[in-house]
CSV table of C-alpha atoms in Angstrom, one decimal:
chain,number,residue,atom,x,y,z
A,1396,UNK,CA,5.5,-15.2,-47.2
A,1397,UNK,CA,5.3,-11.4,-47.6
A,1398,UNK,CA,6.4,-11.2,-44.1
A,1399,UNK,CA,9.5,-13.3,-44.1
A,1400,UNK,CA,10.7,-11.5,-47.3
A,1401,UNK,CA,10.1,-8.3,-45.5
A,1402,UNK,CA,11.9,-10.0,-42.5
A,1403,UNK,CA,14.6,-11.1,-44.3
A,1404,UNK,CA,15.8,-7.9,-45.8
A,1405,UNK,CA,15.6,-6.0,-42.7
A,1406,UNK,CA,19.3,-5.0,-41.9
A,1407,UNK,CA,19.0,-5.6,-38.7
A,1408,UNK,CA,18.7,-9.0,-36.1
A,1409,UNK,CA,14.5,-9.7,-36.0
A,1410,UNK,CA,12.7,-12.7,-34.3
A,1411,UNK,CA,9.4,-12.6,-33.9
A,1412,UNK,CA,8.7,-14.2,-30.5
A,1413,UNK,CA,5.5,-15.0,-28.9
A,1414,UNK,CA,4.7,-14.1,-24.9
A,1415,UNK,CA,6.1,-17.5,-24.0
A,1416,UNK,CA,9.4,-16.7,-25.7
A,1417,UNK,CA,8.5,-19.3,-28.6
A,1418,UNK,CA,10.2,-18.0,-31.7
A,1419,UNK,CA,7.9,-18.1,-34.5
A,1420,UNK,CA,10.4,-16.4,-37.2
A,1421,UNK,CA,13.7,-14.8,-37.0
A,1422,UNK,CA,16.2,-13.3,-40.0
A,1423,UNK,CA,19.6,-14.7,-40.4
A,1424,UNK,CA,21.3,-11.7,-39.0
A,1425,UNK,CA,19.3,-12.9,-35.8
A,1426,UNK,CA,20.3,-16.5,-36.0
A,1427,UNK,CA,24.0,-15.0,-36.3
A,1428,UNK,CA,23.9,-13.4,-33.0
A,1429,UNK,CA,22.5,-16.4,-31.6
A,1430,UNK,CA,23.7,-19.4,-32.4
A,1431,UNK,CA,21.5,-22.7,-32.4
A,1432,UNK,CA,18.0,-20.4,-32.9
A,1433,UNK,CA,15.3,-22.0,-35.1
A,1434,UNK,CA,11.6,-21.7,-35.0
A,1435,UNK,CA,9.9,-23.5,-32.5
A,1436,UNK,CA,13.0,-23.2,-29.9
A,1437,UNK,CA,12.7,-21.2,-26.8
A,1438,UNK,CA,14.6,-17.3,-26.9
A,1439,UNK,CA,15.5,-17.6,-23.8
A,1440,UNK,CA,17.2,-20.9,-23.8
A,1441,UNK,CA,19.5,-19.5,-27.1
A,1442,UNK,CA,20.2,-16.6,-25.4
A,1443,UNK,CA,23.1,-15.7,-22.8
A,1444,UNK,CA,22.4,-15.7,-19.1
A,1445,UNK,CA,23.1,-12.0,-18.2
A,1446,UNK,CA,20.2,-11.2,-20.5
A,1447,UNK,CA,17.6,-12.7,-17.8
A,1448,UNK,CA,17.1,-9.3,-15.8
A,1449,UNK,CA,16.6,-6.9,-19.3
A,1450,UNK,CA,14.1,-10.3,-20.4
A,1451,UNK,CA,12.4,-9.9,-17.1
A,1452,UNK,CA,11.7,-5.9,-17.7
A,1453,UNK,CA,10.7,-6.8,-21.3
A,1454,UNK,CA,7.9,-9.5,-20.1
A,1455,UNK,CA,6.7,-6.7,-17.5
A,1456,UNK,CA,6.6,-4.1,-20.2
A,1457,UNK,CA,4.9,-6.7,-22.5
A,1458,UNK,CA,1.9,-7.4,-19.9
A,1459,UNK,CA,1.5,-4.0,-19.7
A,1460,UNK,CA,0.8,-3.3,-23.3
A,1461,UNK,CA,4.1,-0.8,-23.1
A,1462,UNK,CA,6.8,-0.7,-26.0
A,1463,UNK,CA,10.0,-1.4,-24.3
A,1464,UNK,CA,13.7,-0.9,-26.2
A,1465,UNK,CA,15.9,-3.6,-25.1
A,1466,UNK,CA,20.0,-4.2,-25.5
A,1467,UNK,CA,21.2,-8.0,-25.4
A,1468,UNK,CA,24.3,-9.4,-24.3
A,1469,UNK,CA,25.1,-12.2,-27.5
A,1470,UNK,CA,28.0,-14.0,-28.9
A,1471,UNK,CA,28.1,-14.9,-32.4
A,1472,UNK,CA,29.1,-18.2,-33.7
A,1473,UNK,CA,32.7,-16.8,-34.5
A,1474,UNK,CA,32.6,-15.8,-30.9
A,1475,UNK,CA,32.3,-12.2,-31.6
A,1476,UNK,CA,30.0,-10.2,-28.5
A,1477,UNK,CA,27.4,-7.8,-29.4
């Protein structure tokens, strides 16, 4: 519970996603920017097809035990691109 409040007032898009791209949590801003996102469902799968090659890096970095900065590609419900 302390986590999700501390999630949810972030002011900025946050999932927490597990190695297998489960998403175990994510903040409405994050849900905005993707569409269709709930616990349980796959990032990947919510997420728009030109992001596979910056997911790929990410996953390498991951395995590695490296931090790793990312930019997505994402359309908001209303359409709007991030």
């Amino acid at each position: 519970d302390h986590w999700e409040r501390l999630i949810d007032s972030a002011s900025e898009p946050v999932a927490i996603v597990d190695a297998d791209s489960k998403v175990h949590y994510c903040n409405q801003l994050f849900k905005d920017i993707a569409p269709g996102l709930e616990a349980g469902n796959n990032l990947l799968e919510c997420l728009n097809p030109i992001n596979q090659e910056i997911l790929k890096e990410f996953h390498l970095a991951y395995s590695r035990h490296k931090i790793h900065y990312m930019q997505l590609a994402v359309r908001s419900a209303n359409g709007v691109r991030w």
